[in-house]
């Protein structure tokens, strides 16, 4: 039987749209997603879960109401559940996200940046 | 308020022992762990959970009973629950693991490589 790793750089080559996380692997009832982002997102909250951000390329600032956290490649941060946040970048960022299945990227904030669920890059 | 990212390279500088995962962050009831490994581990199984491996440095082969999977930096693999596996390296490897809190590194196999729980590198 053949087992294949998930190559993050290779998977990013299949992602062209921004702010639209793609599931690349599953871990129990959690999903590992890759996302390309650029510019500013929307302020939103995930009331039911923490959310992990790991930056692969670029510089991502996660704005929080009481201060910002800036992530460079090889740095991660977990936004605690219930904490309002808004990612912003200076240039393009490639990041890995981990959260439970079913989380909507904009939380309850909605709007045009709300992404459709996409697991087409999962083996 | 100051928010700090978890810098993976910096945290690895605090890890000297091999095969001894250190918790560096939490995501709900999951833990993000860093581990330095070299050589061959023991065959074991986690009956209750999947286990995610993401290689940061080095080359890690996860031996499975029906074939191996080799991970290079920037590649990840999820060992499904109940699947017997045995990591082996050629030289030192630095990897990130994600699994639910409470998982023992050797599963039920036990032995001298069974690690003590260590979250001293968590903020």
PDB file of C-alpha atoms in Angstrom:
ATOM      1  CA  UNK A   1       0.000   0.000   0.000  1.00  0.00           C
ATOM      2  CA  UNK A   2       1.208   3.485  -0.798  1.00  0.00           C
ATOM      3  CA  UNK A   3       1.127   6.197   1.823  1.00  0.00           C
ATOM      4  CA  UNK A   4       1.671   9.791   0.797  1.00  0.00           C
ATOM      5  CA  UNK A   5       2.602  12.730   2.984  1.00  0.00           C
ATOM      6  CA  UNK A   6       0.827  16.056   2.585  1.00  0.00           C
ATOM      7  CA  UNK A   7       3.387  18.437   1.091  1.00  0.00           C
ATOM      8  CA  UNK A   8       2.346  21.916   2.179  1.00  0.00           C
ATOM      9  CA  UNK A   9       4.205  23.817  -0.565  1.00  0.00           C
ATOM     10  CA  UNK A  10       2.766  21.518  -3.233  1.00  0.00           C
ATOM     11  CA  UNK A  11      -0.773  21.897  -1.931  1.00  0.00           C
ATOM     12  CA  UNK A  12      -0.493  25.680  -1.889  1.00  0.00           C
ATOM     13  CA  UNK A  13       0.180  25.549  -5.636  1.00  0.00           C
ATOM     14  CA  UNK A  14      -3.428  24.407  -6.061  1.00  0.00           C
ATOM     15  CA  UNK A  15      -4.852  27.352  -4.145  1.00  0.00           C
ATOM     16  CA  UNK A  16      -5.514  30.549  -6.038  1.00  0.00           C
ATOM     17  CA  UNK A  17      -8.300  32.297  -4.139  1.00  0.00           C
ATOM     18  CA  UNK A  18      -7.650  34.327  -1.014  1.00  0.00           C
ATOM     19  CA  UNK A  19      -9.298  33.919   2.409  1.00  0.00           C
ATOM     20  CA  UNK A  20     -10.668  30.539   1.369  1.00  0.00           C
ATOM     21  CA  UNK A  21      -9.294  27.742   3.566  1.00  0.00           C
ATOM     22  CA  UNK A  22      -8.861  24.323   1.938  1.00  0.00           C
ATOM     23  CA  UNK A  23      -8.907  21.149   4.028  1.00  0.00           C
ATOM     24  CA  UNK A  24      -5.765  19.072   3.349  1.00  0.00           C
ATOM     25  CA  UNK A  25      -5.961  16.524   6.164  1.00  0.00           C
ATOM     26  CA  UNK A  26      -8.139  15.375   9.050  1.00  0.00           C
ATOM     27  CA  UNK A  27      -7.191  14.555  12.624  1.00  0.00           C
ATOM     28  CA  UNK A  28     -10.101  12.871  14.396  1.00  0.00           C
ATOM     29  CA  UNK A  29     -12.862  15.491  14.175  1.00  0.00           C
ATOM     30  CA  UNK A  30     -10.417  18.313  13.457  1.00  0.00           C
ATOM     31  CA  UNK A  31      -9.361  19.653  10.066  1.00  0.00           C
ATOM     32  CA  UNK A  32      -5.979  20.888   8.860  1.00  0.00           C
ATOM     33  CA  UNK A  33      -6.504  23.687   6.373  1.00  0.00           C
ATOM     34  CA  UNK A  34      -4.268  25.793   4.183  1.00  0.00           C
ATOM     35  CA  UNK A  35      -5.141  29.357   3.339  1.00  0.00           C
ATOM     36  CA  UNK A  36      -3.662  32.187   1.309  1.00  0.00           C
ATOM     37  CA  UNK A  37      -4.485  35.598   2.682  1.00  0.00           C
ATOM     38  CA  UNK A  38      -3.662  39.170   1.788  1.00  0.00           C
ATOM     39  CA  UNK A  39      -4.999  42.411   3.179  1.00  0.00           C
ATOM     40  CA  UNK A  40      -7.451  42.658   6.067  1.00  0.00           C
ATOM     41  CA  UNK A  41     -10.140  40.112   7.001  1.00  0.00           C
ATOM     42  CA  UNK A  42     -13.201  40.912   9.133  1.00  0.00           C
ATOM     43  CA  UNK A  43     -13.482  41.074  12.909  1.00  0.00           C
ATOM     44  CA  UNK A  44     -15.120  37.881  14.090  1.00  0.00           C
ATOM     45  CA  UNK A  45     -15.295  35.394  16.930  1.00  0.00           C
ATOM     46  CA  UNK A  46     -15.502  31.622  17.194  1.00  0.00           C
ATOM     47  CA  UNK A  47     -17.587  31.182  20.317  1.00  0.00           C
ATOM     48  CA  UNK A  48     -17.243  27.407  20.365  1.00  0.00           C
ATOM     49  CA  UNK A  49     -13.566  26.766  19.671  1.00  0.00           C
ATOM     50  CA  UNK A  50      -9.939  27.814  19.773  1.00  0.00           C
ATOM     51  CA  UNK A  51      -8.244  28.343  16.392  1.00  0.00           C
ATOM     52  CA  UNK A  52      -4.601  27.605  15.568  1.00  0.00           C
ATOM     53  CA  UNK A  53      -2.630  29.694  13.055  1.00  0.00           C
ATOM     54  CA  UNK A  54       0.816  28.565  11.845  1.00  0.00           C
ATOM     55  CA  UNK A  55       2.494  30.847   9.319  1.00  0.00           C
ATOM     56  CA  UNK A  56       4.326  29.113   6.479  1.00  0.00           C
ATOM     57  CA  UNK A  57       5.230  32.166   4.360  1.00  0.00           C
ATOM     58  CA  UNK A  58       4.857  35.881   4.905  1.00  0.00           C
ATOM     59  CA  UNK A  59       3.970  37.954   7.926  1.00  0.00           C
ATOM     60  CA  UNK A  60       0.520  37.740   9.504  1.00  0.00           C
ATOM     61  CA  UNK A  61      -0.770  40.019  12.217  1.00  0.00           C
ATOM     62  CA  UNK A  62      -3.743  38.831  14.214  1.00  0.00           C
ATOM     63  CA  UNK A  63      -5.428  41.902  15.596  1.00  0.00           C
ATOM     64  CA  UNK A  64      -7.049  41.375  18.973  1.00  0.00           C
ATOM     65  CA  UNK A  65      -9.079  43.955  20.868  1.00  0.00           C
ATOM     66  CA  UNK A  66      -6.394  44.209  23.543  1.00  0.00           C
ATOM     67  CA  UNK A  67      -3.292  44.042  21.337  1.00  0.00           C
ATOM     68  CA  UNK A  68      -1.883  42.410  18.240  1.00  0.00           C
ATOM     69  CA  UNK A  69       0.213  39.318  17.708  1.00  0.00           C
ATOM     70  CA  UNK A  70       2.489  39.128  14.683  1.00  0.00           C
ATOM     71  CA  UNK A  71       3.476  35.750  13.229  1.00  0.00           C
ATOM     72  CA  UNK A  72       6.416  35.081  10.959  1.00  0.00           C
ATOM     73  CA  UNK A  73       7.201  31.768   9.209  1.00  0.00           C
ATOM     74  CA  UNK A  74       7.593  28.981  11.758  1.00  0.00           C
ATOM     75  CA  UNK A  75       5.546  30.794  14.389  1.00  0.00           C
ATOM     76  CA  UNK A  76       2.117  29.755  15.633  1.00  0.00           C
ATOM     77  CA  UNK A  77      -0.595  31.245  17.802  1.00  0.00           C
ATOM     78  CA  UNK A  78      -3.840  29.882  19.184  1.00  0.00           C
ATOM     79  CA  UNK A  79      -6.711  32.357  19.329  1.00  0.00           C
ATOM     80  CA  UNK A  80      -8.791  31.284  22.336  1.00  0.00           C
ATOM     81  CA  UNK A  81     -12.478  30.585  21.885  1.00  0.00           C
ATOM     82  CA  UNK A  82     -14.643  33.638  22.312  1.00  0.00           C
ATOM     83  CA  UNK A  83     -11.837  36.088  21.544  1.00  0.00           C
ATOM     84  CA  UNK A  84     -12.638  38.546  18.767  1.00  0.00           C
ATOM     85  CA  UNK A  85      -9.890  38.767  16.170  1.00  0.00           C
ATOM     86  CA  UNK A  86      -9.111  40.106  12.716  1.00  0.00           C
ATOM     87  CA  UNK A  87      -6.145  38.929  10.625  1.00  0.00           C
ATOM     88  CA  UNK A  88      -4.297  41.502   8.549  1.00  0.00           C
ATOM     89  CA  UNK A  89      -1.236  41.170   6.341  1.00  0.00           C
ATOM     90  CA  UNK A  90       1.322  43.267   4.567  1.00  0.00           C
ATOM     91  CA  UNK A  91       1.649  41.268   1.375  1.00  0.00           C
ATOM     92  CA  UNK A  92       0.698  37.662   0.780  1.00  0.00           C
ATOM     93  CA  UNK A  93       0.691  35.125   3.587  1.00  0.00           C
ATOM     94  CA  UNK A  94       0.437  31.350   3.452  1.00  0.00           C
ATOM     95  CA  UNK A  95      -0.807  29.820   6.663  1.00  0.00           C
ATOM     96  CA  UNK A  96      -1.945  26.525   8.133  1.00  0.00           C
ATOM     97  CA  UNK A  97      -5.062  26.497  10.288  1.00  0.00           C
ATOM     98  CA  UNK A  98      -6.331  23.811  12.625  1.00  0.00           C
ATOM     99  CA  UNK A  99      -9.808  23.798  14.094  1.00  0.00           C
ATOM    100  CA  UNK A 100     -12.718  21.398  14.537  1.00  0.00           C
ATOM    101  CA  UNK A 101     -14.663  20.393  11.445  1.00  0.00           C
ATOM    102  CA  UNK A 102     -17.551  22.686  10.666  1.00  0.00           C
ATOM    103  CA  UNK A 103     -16.052  26.004  11.748  1.00  0.00           C
ATOM    104  CA  UNK A 104     -17.052  28.897   9.493  1.00  0.00           C
ATOM    105  CA  UNK A 105     -14.158  31.247   8.718  1.00  0.00           C
ATOM    106  CA  UNK A 106     -16.056  34.414   9.563  1.00  0.00           C
ATOM    107  CA  UNK A 107     -17.728  33.050  12.688  1.00  0.00           C
ATOM    108  CA  UNK A 108     -21.108  34.737  13.073  1.00  0.00           C
ATOM    109  CA  UNK A 109     -19.918  37.920  11.357  1.00  0.00           C
ATOM    110  CA  UNK A 110     -20.842  36.665   7.866  1.00  0.00           C
ATOM    111  CA  UNK A 111     -20.266  38.858   4.841  1.00  0.00           C
ATOM    112  CA  UNK A 112     -18.637  38.458   1.452  1.00  0.00           C
ATOM    113  CA  UNK A 113     -15.478  36.816   2.807  1.00  0.00           C
ATOM    114  CA  UNK A 114     -17.401  33.841   4.207  1.00  0.00           C
ATOM    115  CA  UNK A 115     -15.819  30.831   2.489  1.00  0.00           C
ATOM    116  CA  UNK A 116     -17.489  27.767   1.070  1.00  0.00           C
ATOM    117  CA  UNK A 117     -16.370  24.491   2.623  1.00  0.00           C
ATOM    118  CA  UNK A 118     -13.697  22.951   0.382  1.00  0.00           C
ATOM    119  CA  UNK A 119     -11.970  19.628   1.002  1.00  0.00           C
ATOM    120  CA  UNK A 120     -11.031  19.005  -2.622  1.00  0.00           C
ATOM    121  CA  UNK A 121      -7.323  19.018  -1.708  1.00  0.00           C
ATOM    122  CA  UNK A 122      -7.735  16.173   0.796  1.00  0.00           C
ATOM    123  CA  UNK A 123      -6.563  12.734  -0.297  1.00  0.00           C
TER     124      UNK A 123
ATOM    125  CA  UNK B   1      -1.739  43.207  26.866  1.00  0.00           C
ATOM    126  CA  UNK B   2       1.138  41.393  25.240  1.00  0.00           C
ATOM    127  CA  UNK B   3       0.502  38.373  23.073  1.00  0.00           C
ATOM    128  CA  UNK B   4       3.418  36.223  22.033  1.00  0.00           C
ATOM    129  CA  UNK B   5       3.589  33.746  19.196  1.00  0.00           C
ATOM    130  CA  UNK B   6       5.145  30.333  19.716  1.00  0.00           C
ATOM    131  CA  UNK B   7       8.400  30.358  17.738  1.00  0.00           C
ATOM    132  CA  UNK B   8       9.124  26.746  16.853  1.00  0.00           C
ATOM    133  CA  UNK B   9      12.864  27.167  16.248  1.00  0.00           C
ATOM    134  CA  UNK B  10      13.262  29.031  19.540  1.00  0.00           C
ATOM    135  CA  UNK B  11      11.357  26.391  21.494  1.00  0.00           C
ATOM    136  CA  UNK B  12      13.460  23.601  20.010  1.00  0.00           C
ATOM    137  CA  UNK B  13      16.519  25.286  21.529  1.00  0.00           C
ATOM    138  CA  UNK B  14      15.123  24.353  24.949  1.00  0.00           C
ATOM    139  CA  UNK B  15      14.781  20.684  24.076  1.00  0.00           C
ATOM    140  CA  UNK B  16      17.774  18.452  24.556  1.00  0.00           C
ATOM    141  CA  UNK B  17      16.390  14.981  25.158  1.00  0.00           C
ATOM    142  CA  UNK B  18      15.252  12.738  22.348  1.00  0.00           C
ATOM    143  CA  UNK B  19      11.838  11.063  21.934  1.00  0.00           C
ATOM    144  CA  UNK B  20      10.408  13.268  24.663  1.00  0.00           C
ATOM    145  CA  UNK B  21       7.581  15.475  23.324  1.00  0.00           C
ATOM    146  CA  UNK B  22       7.143  18.871  24.965  1.00  0.00           C
ATOM    147  CA  UNK B  23       3.792  20.634  24.912  1.00  0.00           C
ATOM    148  CA  UNK B  24       4.154  24.169  23.487  1.00  0.00           C
ATOM    149  CA  UNK B  25       0.508  25.123  22.966  1.00  0.00           C
ATOM    150  CA  UNK B  26      -3.034  23.905  23.502  1.00  0.00           C
ATOM    151  CA  UNK B  27      -5.979  23.902  21.114  1.00  0.00           C
ATOM    152  CA  UNK B  28      -9.176  23.072  23.003  1.00  0.00           C
ATOM    153  CA  UNK B  29      -8.427  19.611  24.442  1.00  0.00           C
ATOM    154  CA  UNK B  30      -5.588  18.972  21.999  1.00  0.00           C
ATOM    155  CA  UNK B  31      -1.893  19.590  22.529  1.00  0.00           C
ATOM    156  CA  UNK B  32       0.761  20.854  20.128  1.00  0.00           C
ATOM    157  CA  UNK B  33       4.063  19.198  20.957  1.00  0.00           C
ATOM    158  CA  UNK B  34       7.609  19.510  19.694  1.00  0.00           C
ATOM    159  CA  UNK B  35       9.925  16.535  19.667  1.00  0.00           C
ATOM    160  CA  UNK B  36      13.497  15.806  18.672  1.00  0.00           C
ATOM    161  CA  UNK B  37      14.026  12.272  17.490  1.00  0.00           C
ATOM    162  CA  UNK B  38      16.912  10.243  16.172  1.00  0.00           C
ATOM    163  CA  UNK B  39      17.166   6.546  15.418  1.00  0.00           C
ATOM    164  CA  UNK B  40      14.290   4.107  15.720  1.00  0.00           C
ATOM    165  CA  UNK B  41      11.362   4.304  18.148  1.00  0.00           C
ATOM    166  CA  UNK B  42       9.186   1.337  19.144  1.00  0.00           C
ATOM    167  CA  UNK B  43       6.235  -0.160  17.299  1.00  0.00           C
ATOM    168  CA  UNK B  44       3.073   1.050  18.992  1.00  0.00           C
ATOM    169  CA  UNK B  45      -0.556   1.953  18.414  1.00  0.00           C
ATOM    170  CA  UNK B  46      -2.872   4.676  19.656  1.00  0.00           C
ATOM    171  CA  UNK B  47      -6.209   2.891  19.761  1.00  0.00           C
ATOM    172  CA  UNK B  48      -8.178   5.976  20.693  1.00  0.00           C
ATOM    173  CA  UNK B  49      -6.850   8.700  18.396  1.00  0.00           C
ATOM    174  CA  UNK B  50      -5.236   9.811  15.169  1.00  0.00           C
ATOM    175  CA  UNK B  51      -1.776  11.414  15.480  1.00  0.00           C
ATOM    176  CA  UNK B  52      -0.413  14.228  13.315  1.00  0.00           C
ATOM    177  CA  UNK B  53       3.287  14.493  12.436  1.00  0.00           C
ATOM    178  CA  UNK B  54       4.683  17.618  10.738  1.00  0.00           C
ATOM    179  CA  UNK B  55       8.415  17.565  10.034  1.00  0.00           C
ATOM    180  CA  UNK B  56      10.258  20.844  10.678  1.00  0.00           C
ATOM    181  CA  UNK B  57      13.857  19.650  10.113  1.00  0.00           C
ATOM    182  CA  UNK B  58      15.326  16.382   8.917  1.00  0.00           C
ATOM    183  CA  UNK B  59      13.813  13.317   7.315  1.00  0.00           C
ATOM    184  CA  UNK B  60      11.396  11.113   9.247  1.00  0.00           C
ATOM    185  CA  UNK B  61      10.119   7.775   8.071  1.00  0.00           C
ATOM    186  CA  UNK B  62       6.990   6.434   9.712  1.00  0.00           C
ATOM    187  CA  UNK B  63       7.060   2.692   9.303  1.00  0.00           C
ATOM    188  CA  UNK B  64       3.629   1.124   8.943  1.00  0.00           C
ATOM    189  CA  UNK B  65       2.917  -2.591   8.680  1.00  0.00           C
ATOM    190  CA  UNK B  66       1.800  -2.194   5.067  1.00  0.00           C
ATOM    191  CA  UNK B  67       4.395   0.319   3.881  1.00  0.00           C
ATOM    192  CA  UNK B  68       6.363   3.363   4.957  1.00  0.00           C
ATOM    193  CA  UNK B  69       5.746   7.059   4.598  1.00  0.00           C
ATOM    194  CA  UNK B  70       8.710   9.425   4.484  1.00  0.00           C
ATOM    195  CA  UNK B  71       8.315  13.040   5.598  1.00  0.00           C
ATOM    196  CA  UNK B  72      10.634  15.897   4.728  1.00  0.00           C
ATOM    197  CA  UNK B  73      10.454  19.452   6.111  1.00  0.00           C
ATOM    198  CA  UNK B  74       7.075  21.005   5.348  1.00  0.00           C
ATOM    199  CA  UNK B  75       5.355  17.637   4.966  1.00  0.00           C
ATOM    200  CA  UNK B  76       2.762  16.177   7.322  1.00  0.00           C
ATOM    201  CA  UNK B  77       1.040  12.853   7.796  1.00  0.00           C
ATOM    202  CA  UNK B  78      -1.772  11.705  10.041  1.00  0.00           C
ATOM    203  CA  UNK B  79      -1.426   8.179  11.413  1.00  0.00           C
ATOM    204  CA  UNK B  80      -5.005   6.919  11.776  1.00  0.00           C
ATOM    205  CA  UNK B  81      -6.161   5.607  15.119  1.00  0.00           C
ATOM    206  CA  UNK B  82      -5.505   1.926  15.604  1.00  0.00           C
ATOM    207  CA  UNK B  83      -2.708   1.784  13.023  1.00  0.00           C
ATOM    208  CA  UNK B  84       0.540   0.344  14.334  1.00  0.00           C
ATOM    209  CA  UNK B  85       3.523   2.519  13.493  1.00  0.00           C
ATOM    210  CA  UNK B  86       7.197   3.005  14.291  1.00  0.00           C
ATOM    211  CA  UNK B  87       9.104   6.221  13.486  1.00  0.00           C
ATOM    212  CA  UNK B  88      12.699   5.890  12.314  1.00  0.00           C
ATOM    213  CA  UNK B  89      15.189   8.526  11.184  1.00  0.00           C
ATOM    214  CA  UNK B  90      18.508   8.860   9.450  1.00  0.00           C
ATOM    215  CA  UNK B  91      20.028  11.621  11.560  1.00  0.00           C
ATOM    216  CA  UNK B  92      18.220  14.087  13.776  1.00  0.00           C
ATOM    217  CA  UNK B  93      14.661  15.147  13.110  1.00  0.00           C
ATOM    218  CA  UNK B  94      12.643  17.976  14.617  1.00  0.00           C
ATOM    219  CA  UNK B  95       8.919  17.439  14.359  1.00  0.00           C
ATOM    220  CA  UNK B  96       5.631  18.909  15.531  1.00  0.00           C
ATOM    221  CA  UNK B  97       2.962  16.541  16.842  1.00  0.00           C
ATOM    222  CA  UNK B  98      -0.711  17.186  17.457  1.00  0.00           C
ATOM    223  CA  UNK B  99      -2.938  14.843  19.395  1.00  0.00           C
ATOM    224  CA  UNK B 100      -5.478  14.985  22.216  1.00  0.00           C
ATOM    225  CA  UNK B 101      -4.200  15.706  25.712  1.00  0.00           C
ATOM    226  CA  UNK B 102      -3.225  12.611  27.624  1.00  0.00           C
ATOM    227  CA  UNK B 103      -1.820  10.493  24.809  1.00  0.00           C
ATOM    228  CA  UNK B 104       1.210   8.433  25.853  1.00  0.00           C
ATOM    229  CA  UNK B 105       3.975   8.436  23.242  1.00  0.00           C
ATOM    230  CA  UNK B 106       4.454   4.685  23.243  1.00  0.00           C
ATOM    231  CA  UNK B 107       0.741   3.829  23.343  1.00  0.00           C
ATOM    232  CA  UNK B 108       0.332   0.546  25.210  1.00  0.00           C
ATOM    233  CA  UNK B 109       3.775  -0.711  24.182  1.00  0.00           C
ATOM    234  CA  UNK B 110       5.534   0.865  27.165  1.00  0.00           C
ATOM    235  CA  UNK B 111       9.269   0.492  27.607  1.00  0.00           C
ATOM    236  CA  UNK B 112      12.200   2.783  28.268  1.00  0.00           C
ATOM    237  CA  UNK B 113      11.218   5.331  25.620  1.00  0.00           C
ATOM    238  CA  UNK B 114       7.927   6.134  27.333  1.00  0.00           C
ATOM    239  CA  UNK B 115       8.121   9.871  27.997  1.00  0.00           C
ATOM    240  CA  UNK B 116       7.042  11.800  31.052  1.00  0.00           C
ATOM    241  CA  UNK B 117       4.397  14.458  30.419  1.00  0.00           C
ATOM    242  CA  UNK B 118       6.133  17.826  30.016  1.00  0.00           C
ATOM    243  CA  UNK B 119       4.383  21.146  29.421  1.00  0.00           C
ATOM    244  CA  UNK B 120       7.180  23.298  30.819  1.00  0.00           C
ATOM    245  CA  UNK B 121       7.598  25.017  27.418  1.00  0.00           C
ATOM    246  CA  UNK B 122       3.972  26.184  27.326  1.00  0.00           C
ATOM    247  CA  UNK B 123       3.313  29.849  28.114  1.00  0.00           C
TER     248      UNK B 123
END
